[in-house]
Amino acid sequence: MARRKQIYEGKAKILFEGPEPGTIIQYFKDDATAFNNKKHAVLEGKGVLNNRISEFIMVGLERIGVATHFIKRLNMREQLVRQLEIIPLEVVVRNVAAGSLSKRLGLEDGAALPRSIIEFYYKDDKLGDPLVSEEHITAFNWASPQEIDDMMALGLRINDYLAGLFAGVGIKLVDFKVEFGRQYEGDMMRLLLADEISPDSCRLWDMETNDIMDKDRFRKDLGNVTDAYREVARRLGVLRENENTGAQGPVLVSDNGDNASI
Ligand code: TMP
Ligand code: ASP
């Protein structure tokens, strides 16, 4: 593809101007960061896996009526998405105690929560993405009360879909993070799911062994990070099993002729 204008570089993705107004190309890097960039590594093949896993999930969500920014995957590392006005919040949905929730409330990792819990974090790297309440969100105008309701309802729908999808392949959905953006069409505005859903943004535990299959492997120095992501992709049917041979590693299933080993 010809040289394109870079709009933004994040920790795990780069955004380029898309081919038409209102579109963006989302490029998945192999970089992994944790603890607000204090820890960094390049994990070969991670971007390719996240591109495919996120595509699979976004397409599935569209099928059940959740509007997303996803338009189509372009190649191994890039997808075409709609340009949105991103709401500066990370919406976390939790089913099982883990991570910052366990720490904050003194819960045991793995304890079932009485119900799914939704939290909002303000997206600001300098502040380390602090937990915020609905009061903060409306007072500082990050989102309206209606948008908060919509994000909560969408978060729960996404949770139901993902929990079922992963349970079907023997994976427990512990928690995940999503982001939303506004799309304007004339006088109308609608909220779309943005960013990505991948093992970078979810906690995924094997149902039988409780083995960690997500970015906590990187955060906790457990090793075999991309192997775990590849296993998630394989179970979801994103990777063709019989091609997992030889030194080149598995070959990704492609519908646009760009098969490549990762
Ligand atoms: P936490 O327990 O660290 O707050 O994380 C909750 C969920 O959000 C977990 O699935 C990991 C995901 N997450 C991100 O996607 N990005 C982040 O920057 C953080 C802190 C968490
Ligand atoms: N994404 C955040 C970072 O880079 C935190 C995390 O995922 O743990 O630092």
PDB file of C-alpha atoms and ligand atoms in Angstrom:
ATOM      1  CA  MET A   1       0.000   0.000   0.000  1.00  0.00           C
ATOM      2  CA  ALA A   2       1.250   3.503  -0.770  1.00  0.00           C
ATOM      3  CA  ARG A   3       2.610   5.717   2.011  1.00  0.00           C
ATOM      4  CA  ARG A   4      -0.173   7.030   4.179  1.00  0.00           C
ATOM      5  CA  LYS A   5      -0.544   9.781   6.640  1.00  0.00           C
ATOM      6  CA  GLN A   6      -0.141   8.640  10.226  1.00  0.00           C
ATOM      7  CA  ILE A   7      -2.823  10.087  12.498  1.00  0.00           C
ATOM      8  CA  TYR A   8      -1.833   8.595  15.830  1.00  0.00           C
ATOM      9  CA  GLU A   9       0.541   6.045  17.319  1.00  0.00           C
ATOM     10  CA  GLY A  10      -0.619   4.225  20.430  1.00  0.00           C
ATOM     11  CA  LYS A  11       1.077   1.549  22.496  1.00  0.00           C
ATOM     12  CA  ALA A  12      -0.175  -1.400  20.459  1.00  0.00           C
ATOM     13  CA  LYS A  13      -1.630   0.173  17.324  1.00  0.00           C
ATOM     14  CA  ILE A  14      -1.012   2.875  14.730  1.00  0.00           C
ATOM     15  CA  LEU A  15      -3.837   4.753  13.023  1.00  0.00           C
ATOM     16  CA  PHE A  16      -3.440   5.948   9.417  1.00  0.00           C
ATOM     17  CA  GLU A  17      -5.725   8.042   7.280  1.00  0.00           C
ATOM     18  CA  GLY A  18      -8.141   5.767   5.417  1.00  0.00           C
ATOM     19  CA  PRO A  19      -8.835   5.721   1.669  1.00  0.00           C
ATOM     20  CA  GLU A  20     -12.097   7.654   2.046  1.00  0.00           C
ATOM     21  CA  PRO A  21     -13.169  10.457   4.367  1.00  0.00           C
ATOM     22  CA  GLY A  22     -14.512   9.071   7.614  1.00  0.00           C
ATOM     23  CA  THR A  23     -12.333   5.959   7.454  1.00  0.00           C
ATOM     24  CA  ILE A  24      -9.152   5.001   9.248  1.00  0.00           C
ATOM     25  CA  ILE A  25      -6.666   2.180   8.879  1.00  0.00           C
ATOM     26  CA  GLN A  26      -5.883   0.496  12.175  1.00  0.00           C
ATOM     27  CA  TYR A  27      -2.458  -1.207  12.161  1.00  0.00           C
ATOM     28  CA  PHE A  28      -1.725  -3.805  14.870  1.00  0.00           C
ATOM     29  CA  LYS A  29       1.856  -3.662  16.169  1.00  0.00           C
ATOM     30  CA  ASP A  30       3.723  -6.473  17.922  1.00  0.00           C
ATOM     31  CA  ASP A  31       4.516  -4.166  20.847  1.00  0.00           C
ATOM     32  CA  ALA A  32       3.228  -5.117  24.278  1.00  0.00           C
ATOM     33  CA  THR A  33       3.200  -2.666  27.153  1.00  0.00           C
ATOM     34  CA  ALA A  34       1.978  -2.886  30.709  1.00  0.00           C
ATOM     35  CA  PHE A  35       1.802  -0.701  33.795  1.00  0.00           C
ATOM     36  CA  ASN A  36       1.373   2.416  31.687  1.00  0.00           C
ATOM     37  CA  ASN A  37       4.326   1.752  29.431  1.00  0.00           C
ATOM     38  CA  LYS A  38       6.806   0.981  32.208  1.00  0.00           C
ATOM     39  CA  LYS A  39       7.188  -2.515  30.795  1.00  0.00           C
ATOM     40  CA  HIS A  40       7.649  -3.008  27.062  1.00  0.00           C
ATOM     41  CA  ALA A  41       8.461  -5.868  24.715  1.00  0.00           C
ATOM     42  CA  VAL A  42       8.020  -6.816  21.102  1.00  0.00           C
ATOM     43  CA  LEU A  43       6.160 -10.120  20.818  1.00  0.00           C
ATOM     44  CA  GLU A  44       6.529 -11.386  17.294  1.00  0.00           C
ATOM     45  CA  GLY A  45       3.191 -12.231  15.716  1.00  0.00           C
ATOM     46  CA  LYS A  46       1.004 -10.658  18.427  1.00  0.00           C
ATOM     47  CA  GLY A  47      -0.317  -7.939  16.103  1.00  0.00           C
ATOM     48  CA  VAL A  48      -1.301 -10.457  13.456  1.00  0.00           C
ATOM     49  CA  LEU A  49      -3.169 -12.565  16.013  1.00  0.00           C
ATOM     50  CA  ASN A  50      -4.961  -9.604  17.591  1.00  0.00           C
ATOM     51  CA  ASN A  51      -5.994  -8.313  14.165  1.00  0.00           C
ATOM     52  CA  ARG A  52      -7.627 -11.666  13.378  1.00  0.00           C
ATOM     53  CA  ILE A  53      -9.170 -12.255  16.804  1.00  0.00           C
ATOM     54  CA  SER A  54     -10.583  -8.725  16.973  1.00  0.00           C
ATOM     55  CA  GLU A  55     -11.980  -9.018  13.433  1.00  0.00           C
ATOM     56  CA  PHE A  56     -13.680 -12.293  14.361  1.00  0.00           C
ATOM     57  CA  ILE A  57     -15.265 -10.785  17.473  1.00  0.00           C
ATOM     58  CA  MET A  58     -16.346  -7.511  15.836  1.00  0.00           C
ATOM     59  CA  VAL A  59     -17.987  -9.399  12.957  1.00  0.00           C
ATOM     60  CA  GLY A  60     -19.780 -11.621  15.479  1.00  0.00           C
ATOM     61  CA  LEU A  61     -20.981  -8.608  17.456  1.00  0.00           C
ATOM     62  CA  GLU A  62     -22.282  -6.906  14.289  1.00  0.00           C
ATOM     63  CA  ARG A  63     -24.259 -10.089  13.584  1.00  0.00           C
ATOM     64  CA  ILE A  64     -26.105  -9.779  16.887  1.00  0.00           C
ATOM     65  CA  GLY A  65     -26.788  -6.089  16.281  1.00  0.00           C
ATOM     66  CA  VAL A  66     -23.971  -4.338  18.152  1.00  0.00           C
ATOM     67  CA  ALA A  67     -22.726  -1.518  15.905  1.00  0.00           C
ATOM     68  CA  THR A  68     -18.927  -1.391  15.670  1.00  0.00           C
ATOM     69  CA  HIS A  69     -16.329   0.695  13.877  1.00  0.00           C
ATOM     70  CA  PHE A  70     -15.083  -2.373  11.976  1.00  0.00           C
ATOM     71  CA  ILE A  71     -15.507  -2.267   8.184  1.00  0.00           C
ATOM     72  CA  LYS A  72     -13.134  -4.959   6.901  1.00  0.00           C
ATOM     73  CA  ARG A  73      -9.754  -6.504   7.408  1.00  0.00           C
ATOM     74  CA  LEU A  74      -7.282  -5.319   4.796  1.00  0.00           C
ATOM     75  CA  ASN A  75      -4.331  -7.623   5.386  1.00  0.00           C
ATOM     76  CA  MET A  76      -2.425  -9.452   8.112  1.00  0.00           C
ATOM     77  CA  ARG A  77      -1.946  -6.400  10.295  1.00  0.00           C
ATOM     78  CA  GLU A  78      -4.475  -3.841   9.170  1.00  0.00           C
ATOM     79  CA  GLN A  79      -8.180  -3.266   9.253  1.00  0.00           C
ATOM     80  CA  LEU A  80     -10.339  -0.532   7.797  1.00  0.00           C
ATOM     81  CA  VAL A  81     -12.511   1.110  10.451  1.00  0.00           C
ATOM     82  CA  ARG A  82     -14.852   4.072  10.752  1.00  0.00           C
ATOM     83  CA  GLN A  83     -13.402   7.297  12.088  1.00  0.00           C
ATOM     84  CA  LEU A  84     -15.127   8.169  15.349  1.00  0.00           C
ATOM     85  CA  GLU A  85     -14.975  10.783  18.052  1.00  0.00           C
ATOM     86  CA  ILE A  86     -13.591   8.557  20.776  1.00  0.00           C
ATOM     87  CA  ILE A  87     -15.144   8.897  24.236  1.00  0.00           C
ATOM     88  CA  PRO A  88     -12.151   9.205  26.603  1.00  0.00           C
ATOM     89  CA  LEU A  89     -13.241   6.299  28.807  1.00  0.00           C
ATOM     90  CA  GLU A  90     -12.233   2.673  29.179  1.00  0.00           C
ATOM     91  CA  VAL A  91     -15.317   0.618  29.993  1.00  0.00           C
ATOM     92  CA  VAL A  92     -14.392  -2.493  31.974  1.00  0.00           C
ATOM     93  CA  VAL A  93     -16.870  -5.321  32.498  1.00  0.00           C
ATOM     94  CA  ARG A  94     -16.008  -7.936  35.137  1.00  0.00           C
ATOM     95  CA  ASN A  95     -17.479 -11.363  35.876  1.00  0.00           C
ATOM     96  CA  VAL A  96     -14.794 -12.742  38.173  1.00  0.00           C
ATOM     97  CA  ALA A  97     -12.493 -10.928  40.613  1.00  0.00           C
ATOM     98  CA  ALA A  98      -9.008 -10.272  39.221  1.00  0.00           C
ATOM     99  CA  GLY A  99      -6.484  -7.520  38.577  1.00  0.00           C
ATOM    100  CA  SER A 100      -7.098  -4.076  39.965  1.00  0.00           C
ATOM    101  CA  LEU A 101     -10.520  -5.010  41.408  1.00  0.00           C
ATOM    102  CA  SER A 102      -9.061  -7.784  43.601  1.00  0.00           C
ATOM    103  CA  LYS A 103      -6.340  -5.404  44.723  1.00  0.00           C
ATOM    104  CA  ARG A 104      -8.644  -2.457  45.438  1.00  0.00           C
ATOM    105  CA  LEU A 105     -11.271  -4.434  47.354  1.00  0.00           C
ATOM    106  CA  GLY A 106      -9.120  -7.206  48.809  1.00  0.00           C
ATOM    107  CA  LEU A 107     -10.879  -9.970  46.883  1.00  0.00           C
ATOM    108  CA  GLU A 108      -9.405 -13.318  46.036  1.00  0.00           C
ATOM    109  CA  ASP A 109      -8.473 -13.686  42.346  1.00  0.00           C
ATOM    110  CA  GLY A 110     -10.991 -16.030  40.737  1.00  0.00           C
ATOM    111  CA  ALA A 111     -13.865 -15.305  43.152  1.00  0.00           C
ATOM    112  CA  ALA A 112     -17.175 -15.111  41.276  1.00  0.00           C
ATOM    113  CA  LEU A 113     -18.762 -11.664  41.527  1.00  0.00           C
ATOM    114  CA  PRO A 114     -22.387 -11.373  42.705  1.00  0.00           C
ATOM    115  CA  ARG A 115     -23.207  -9.926  39.278  1.00  0.00           C
ATOM    116  CA  SER A 116     -21.324  -8.463  36.332  1.00  0.00           C
ATOM    117  CA  ILE A 117     -19.762  -5.185  37.380  1.00  0.00           C
ATOM    118  CA  ILE A 118     -19.076  -2.249  35.070  1.00  0.00           C
ATOM    119  CA  GLU A 119     -16.376   0.326  35.764  1.00  0.00           C
ATOM    120  CA  PHE A 120     -15.212   3.434  33.940  1.00  0.00           C
ATOM    121  CA  TYR A 121     -11.599   4.592  33.720  1.00  0.00           C
ATOM    122  CA  TYR A 122     -10.592   7.994  32.368  1.00  0.00           C
ATOM    123  CA  LYS A 123      -8.210   7.575  29.436  1.00  0.00           C
ATOM    124  CA  ASP A 124      -5.185   9.631  30.386  1.00  0.00           C
ATOM    125  CA  ASP A 125      -1.730   8.051  30.294  1.00  0.00           C
ATOM    126  CA  LYS A 126      -0.203  10.805  32.425  1.00  0.00           C
ATOM    127  CA  LEU A 127      -2.649   9.963  35.201  1.00  0.00           C
ATOM    128  CA  GLY A 128      -2.436   6.189  34.660  1.00  0.00           C
ATOM    129  CA  ASP A 129      -6.086   5.876  33.537  1.00  0.00           C
ATOM    130  CA  PRO A 130      -7.792   6.481  36.914  1.00  0.00           C
ATOM    131  CA  LEU A 131     -11.078   4.866  37.956  1.00  0.00           C
ATOM    132  CA  VAL A 132     -13.868   7.456  37.727  1.00  0.00           C
ATOM    133  CA  SER A 133     -17.523   7.594  38.703  1.00  0.00           C
ATOM    134  CA  GLU A 134     -20.558   8.637  36.686  1.00  0.00           C
ATOM    135  CA  GLU A 135     -20.448  11.932  38.588  1.00  0.00           C
ATOM    136  CA  HIS A 136     -16.967  12.682  37.218  1.00  0.00           C
ATOM    137  CA  ILE A 137     -17.999  11.651  33.713  1.00  0.00           C
ATOM    138  CA  THR A 138     -21.012  13.958  33.560  1.00  0.00           C
ATOM    139  CA  ALA A 139     -19.445  16.856  35.507  1.00  0.00           C
ATOM    140  CA  PHE A 140     -16.447  16.993  33.176  1.00  0.00           C
ATOM    141  CA  ASN A 141     -18.604  16.314  30.116  1.00  0.00           C
ATOM    142  CA  TRP A 142     -16.714  13.227  28.958  1.00  0.00           C
ATOM    143  CA  ALA A 143     -20.069  11.592  28.191  1.00  0.00           C
ATOM    144  CA  SER A 144     -23.753  12.380  28.745  1.00  0.00           C
ATOM    145  CA  PRO A 145     -26.020  10.435  31.141  1.00  0.00           C
ATOM    146  CA  GLN A 146     -27.678   8.856  28.076  1.00  0.00           C
ATOM    147  CA  GLU A 147     -24.287   7.794  26.716  1.00  0.00           C
ATOM    148  CA  ILE A 148     -23.358   6.285  30.084  1.00  0.00           C
ATOM    149  CA  ASP A 149     -26.593   4.249  30.002  1.00  0.00           C
ATOM    150  CA  ASP A 150     -25.883   3.188  26.424  1.00  0.00           C
ATOM    151  CA  MET A 151     -22.284   2.181  27.233  1.00  0.00           C
ATOM    152  CA  MET A 152     -23.461   0.122  30.201  1.00  0.00           C
ATOM    153  CA  ALA A 153     -26.164  -1.625  28.185  1.00  0.00           C
ATOM    154  CA  LEU A 154     -23.767  -2.287  25.312  1.00  0.00           C
ATOM    155  CA  GLY A 155     -21.063  -3.464  27.717  1.00  0.00           C
ATOM    156  CA  LEU A 156     -23.457  -6.058  29.153  1.00  0.00           C
ATOM    157  CA  ARG A 157     -24.585  -7.214  25.698  1.00  0.00           C
ATOM    158  CA  ILE A 158     -20.968  -7.571  24.620  1.00  0.00           C
ATOM    159  CA  ASN A 159     -20.258  -9.441  27.860  1.00  0.00           C
ATOM    160  CA  ASP A 160     -23.122 -11.896  27.215  1.00  0.00           C
ATOM    161  CA  TYR A 161     -21.926 -12.513  23.680  1.00  0.00           C
ATOM    162  CA  LEU A 162     -18.249 -12.888  24.584  1.00  0.00           C
ATOM    163  CA  ALA A 163     -18.868 -15.020  27.672  1.00  0.00           C
ATOM    164  CA  GLY A 164     -20.892 -17.477  25.560  1.00  0.00           C
ATOM    165  CA  LEU A 165     -18.443 -17.421  22.675  1.00  0.00           C
ATOM    166  CA  PHE A 166     -15.474 -18.173  24.932  1.00  0.00           C
ATOM    167  CA  ALA A 167     -17.344 -20.700  27.109  1.00  0.00           C
ATOM    168  CA  GLY A 168     -18.056 -22.625  23.922  1.00  0.00           C
ATOM    169  CA  VAL A 169     -14.313 -23.119  23.406  1.00  0.00           C
ATOM    170  CA  GLY A 170     -13.471 -23.877  27.045  1.00  0.00           C
ATOM    171  CA  ILE A 171     -12.389 -20.386  28.054  1.00  0.00           C
ATOM    172  CA  LYS A 172     -13.676 -18.380  31.029  1.00  0.00           C
ATOM    173  CA  LEU A 173     -14.192 -14.663  30.342  1.00  0.00           C
ATOM    174  CA  VAL A 174     -12.955 -13.056  33.568  1.00  0.00           C
ATOM    175  CA  ASP A 175     -13.151  -9.416  32.449  1.00  0.00           C
ATOM    176  CA  PHE A 176     -12.513  -7.153  29.469  1.00  0.00           C
ATOM    177  CA  LYS A 177     -12.143  -3.534  28.430  1.00  0.00           C
ATOM    178  CA  VAL A 178     -13.918  -1.772  25.579  1.00  0.00           C
ATOM    179  CA  GLU A 179     -13.993   1.738  24.162  1.00  0.00           C
ATOM    180  CA  PHE A 180     -16.760   3.570  22.353  1.00  0.00           C
ATOM    181  CA  GLY A 181     -16.908   6.459  19.896  1.00  0.00           C
ATOM    182  CA  ARG A 182     -19.489   8.774  18.414  1.00  0.00           C
ATOM    183  CA  GLN A 183     -20.413   8.719  14.754  1.00  0.00           C
ATOM    184  CA  TYR A 184     -22.276  11.728  13.401  1.00  0.00           C
ATOM    185  CA  GLU A 185     -24.650  11.385  10.446  1.00  0.00           C
ATOM    186  CA  GLY A 186     -26.352  14.702   9.807  1.00  0.00           C
ATOM    187  CA  ASP A 187     -28.233  15.557  12.980  1.00  0.00           C
ATOM    188  CA  MET A 188     -27.991  11.984  14.213  1.00  0.00           C
ATOM    189  CA  MET A 189     -25.327  10.607  16.504  1.00  0.00           C
ATOM    190  CA  ARG A 190     -24.787   6.973  17.410  1.00  0.00           C
ATOM    191  CA  LEU A 191     -22.345   5.136  19.631  1.00  0.00           C
ATOM    192  CA  LEU A 192     -20.154   2.501  18.036  1.00  0.00           C
ATOM    193  CA  LEU A 193     -17.822  -0.013  19.622  1.00  0.00           C
ATOM    194  CA  ALA A 194     -14.269   1.070  18.771  1.00  0.00           C
ATOM    195  CA  ASP A 195     -10.657  -0.022  19.333  1.00  0.00           C
ATOM    196  CA  GLU A 196     -10.133  -3.811  19.573  1.00  0.00           C
ATOM    197  CA  ILE A 197     -11.233  -6.846  21.539  1.00  0.00           C
ATOM    198  CA  SER A 198      -8.340  -9.282  21.863  1.00  0.00           C
ATOM    199  CA  PRO A 199      -6.299 -11.095  24.517  1.00  0.00           C
ATOM    200  CA  ASP A 200      -4.612  -7.703  25.076  1.00  0.00           C
ATOM    201  CA  SER A 201      -7.878  -6.294  26.400  1.00  0.00           C
ATOM    202  CA  CYS A 202      -9.504  -9.324  28.066  1.00  0.00           C
ATOM    203  CA  ARG A 203      -8.722 -11.751  30.877  1.00  0.00           C
ATOM    204  CA  LEU A 204      -9.195 -15.265  29.560  1.00  0.00           C
ATOM    205  CA  TRP A 205      -8.651 -18.384  31.684  1.00  0.00           C
ATOM    206  CA  ASP A 206      -8.777 -21.967  30.509  1.00  0.00           C
ATOM    207  CA  MET A 207     -11.954 -23.410  32.041  1.00  0.00           C
ATOM    208  CA  GLU A 208     -10.373 -26.683  33.128  1.00  0.00           C
ATOM    209  CA  THR A 209      -6.913 -25.629  34.268  1.00  0.00           C
ATOM    210  CA  ASN A 210      -7.382 -21.885  34.950  1.00  0.00           C
ATOM    211  CA  ASP A 211      -4.281 -21.320  32.771  1.00  0.00           C
ATOM    212  CA  ILE A 212      -3.955 -17.670  31.799  1.00  0.00           C
ATOM    213  CA  MET A 213      -4.397 -17.062  28.050  1.00  0.00           C
ATOM    214  CA  ASP A 214      -4.183 -13.247  27.887  1.00  0.00           C
ATOM    215  CA  LYS A 215      -1.891 -10.264  28.445  1.00  0.00           C
ATOM    216  CA  ASP A 216      -1.502 -11.126  32.137  1.00  0.00           C
ATOM    217  CA  ARG A 217       1.088 -13.653  30.873  1.00  0.00           C
ATOM    218  CA  PHE A 218       3.149 -10.623  29.863  1.00  0.00           C
ATOM    219  CA  ARG A 219       2.258  -8.483  32.909  1.00  0.00           C
ATOM    220  CA  LYS A 220       3.206 -11.340  35.271  1.00  0.00           C
ATOM    221  CA  ASP A 221       6.236 -12.630  33.304  1.00  0.00           C
ATOM    222  CA  LEU A 222       4.647 -16.037  32.753  1.00  0.00           C
ATOM    223  CA  GLY A 223       6.169 -16.466  29.279  1.00  0.00           C
ATOM    224  CA  ASN A 224       4.643 -18.012  26.116  1.00  0.00           C
ATOM    225  CA  VAL A 225       2.463 -14.959  25.539  1.00  0.00           C
ATOM    226  CA  THR A 226       1.947 -15.342  21.797  1.00  0.00           C
ATOM    227  CA  ASP A 227       1.517 -19.112  22.205  1.00  0.00           C
ATOM    228  CA  ALA A 228      -1.438 -18.391  24.471  1.00  0.00           C
ATOM    229  CA  TYR A 229      -2.914 -15.836  22.019  1.00  0.00           C
ATOM    230  CA  ARG A 230      -2.432 -18.362  19.204  1.00  0.00           C
ATOM    231  CA  GLU A 231      -4.310 -20.970  21.242  1.00  0.00           C
ATOM    232  CA  VAL A 232      -7.203 -18.524  21.742  1.00  0.00           C
ATOM    233  CA  ALA A 233      -7.252 -17.920  17.968  1.00  0.00           C
ATOM    234  CA  ARG A 234      -7.058 -21.638  17.248  1.00  0.00           C
ATOM    235  CA  ARG A 235      -9.956 -22.462  19.578  1.00  0.00           C
ATOM    236  CA  LEU A 236     -12.086 -19.714  18.042  1.00  0.00           C
ATOM    237  CA  GLY A 237     -11.429 -21.261  14.631  1.00  0.00           C
ATOM    238  CA  VAL A 238      -9.458 -18.278  13.401  1.00  0.00           C
ATOM    239  CA  LEU A 239      -6.393 -20.447  12.740  1.00  0.00           C
ATOM    240  CA  ARG A 240      -6.350 -23.533  10.559  1.00  0.00           C
ATOM    241  CA  GLU A 241      -5.172 -26.348  12.817  1.00  0.00           C
ATOM    242  CA  ASN A 242      -3.620 -28.639  10.262  1.00  0.00           C
ATOM    243  CA  GLU A 243      -1.155 -25.980   9.167  1.00  0.00           C
ATOM    244  CA  ASN A 244       0.494 -25.698  12.539  1.00  0.00           C
ATOM    245  CA  THR A 245       3.590 -27.519  11.354  1.00  0.00           C
ATOM    246  CA  GLY A 246       7.184 -26.798  10.581  1.00  0.00           C
ATOM    247  CA  ALA A 247       9.488 -24.074  11.726  1.00  0.00           C
ATOM    248  CA  GLN A 248       7.363 -21.314  10.271  1.00  0.00           C
ATOM    249  CA  GLY A 249       4.533 -21.814  12.706  1.00  0.00           C
ATOM    250  CA  PRO A 250       0.850 -21.822  11.897  1.00  0.00           C
ATOM    251  CA  VAL A 251      -0.619 -20.253   8.805  1.00  0.00           C
ATOM    252  CA  LEU A 252      -3.499 -17.876   9.211  1.00  0.00           C
ATOM    253  CA  VAL A 253      -6.688 -18.623   7.352  1.00  0.00           C
ATOM    254  CA  SER A 254      -7.321 -15.875   4.878  1.00  0.00           C
ATOM    255  CA  ASP A 255     -10.240 -14.858   2.746  1.00  0.00           C
ATOM    256  CA  ASN A 256      -8.298 -12.365   0.697  1.00  0.00           C
ATOM    257  CA  GLY A 257      -5.242 -14.259  -0.414  1.00  0.00           C
ATOM    258  CA  ASP A 258      -2.802 -13.023   2.172  1.00  0.00           C
ATOM    259  CA  ASN A 259      -2.022 -16.279   3.964  1.00  0.00           C
ATOM    260  CA  ALA A 260       1.206 -15.940   5.833  1.00  0.00           C
ATOM    261  CA  SER A 261       2.941 -17.718   8.627  1.00  0.00           C
ATOM    262  CA  ILE A 262       3.268 -15.958  11.925  1.00  0.00           C
TER     263      ILE A 262
HETATM  264  P1  TMP B   1      -7.575  -4.190  35.538  1.00  0.00           P
HETATM  265  O1  TMP B   1      -7.993  -5.315  36.430  1.00  0.00           O
HETATM  266  O2  TMP B   1      -6.085  -4.034  35.457  1.00  0.00           O
HETATM  267  O3  TMP B   1      -8.271  -2.908  35.872  1.00  0.00           O
HETATM  268  O4  TMP B   1      -8.036  -4.579  34.060  1.00  0.00           O
HETATM  269  C1  TMP B   1      -9.376  -4.852  33.747  1.00  0.00           C
HETATM  270  C2  TMP B   1      -9.493  -5.329  32.309  1.00  0.00           C
HETATM  271  O5  TMP B   1      -9.149  -4.286  31.403  1.00  0.00           O
HETATM  272  C3  TMP B   1      -8.562  -6.488  31.953  1.00  0.00           C
HETATM  273  O6  TMP B   1      -9.266  -7.374  31.086  1.00  0.00           O
HETATM  274  C4  TMP B   1      -7.432  -5.865  31.194  1.00  0.00           C
HETATM  275  C5  TMP B   1      -8.067  -4.665  30.548  1.00  0.00           C
HETATM  276  N1  TMP B   1      -7.173  -3.512  30.470  1.00  0.00           N
HETATM  277  C6  TMP B   1      -6.889  -2.944  29.230  1.00  0.00           C
HETATM  278  O7  TMP B   1      -7.357  -3.417  28.204  1.00  0.00           O
HETATM  279  N2  TMP B   1      -6.069  -1.862  29.205  1.00  0.00           N
HETATM  280  C7  TMP B   1      -5.533  -1.302  30.316  1.00  0.00           C
HETATM  281  O8  TMP B   1      -4.814  -0.309  30.205  1.00  0.00           O
HETATM  282  C8  TMP B   1      -5.839  -1.894  31.589  1.00  0.00           C
HETATM  283  C9  TMP B   1      -5.259  -1.325  32.851  1.00  0.00           C
HETATM  284  C10 TMP B   1      -6.666  -2.994  31.606  1.00  0.00           C
HETATM  285  N1  ASP B   2      -2.190  -0.920  28.432  1.00  0.00           N
HETATM  286  C1  ASP B   2      -1.589  -0.381  29.585  1.00  0.00           C
HETATM  287  C2  ASP B   2      -0.133  -0.073  29.354  1.00  0.00           C
HETATM  288  O1  ASP B   2       0.478  -0.104  28.495  1.00  0.00           O
HETATM  289  C3  ASP B   2      -1.774  -1.165  30.837  1.00  0.00           C
HETATM  290  C4  ASP B   2      -2.033  -2.625  30.793  1.00  0.00           C
HETATM  291  O2  ASP B   2      -2.626  -3.136  29.870  1.00  0.00           O
HETATM  292  O3  ASP B   2      -1.687  -3.288  31.784  1.00  0.00           O
HETATM  293  O4  ASP B   2       0.674   0.266  30.016  1.00  0.00           O
END
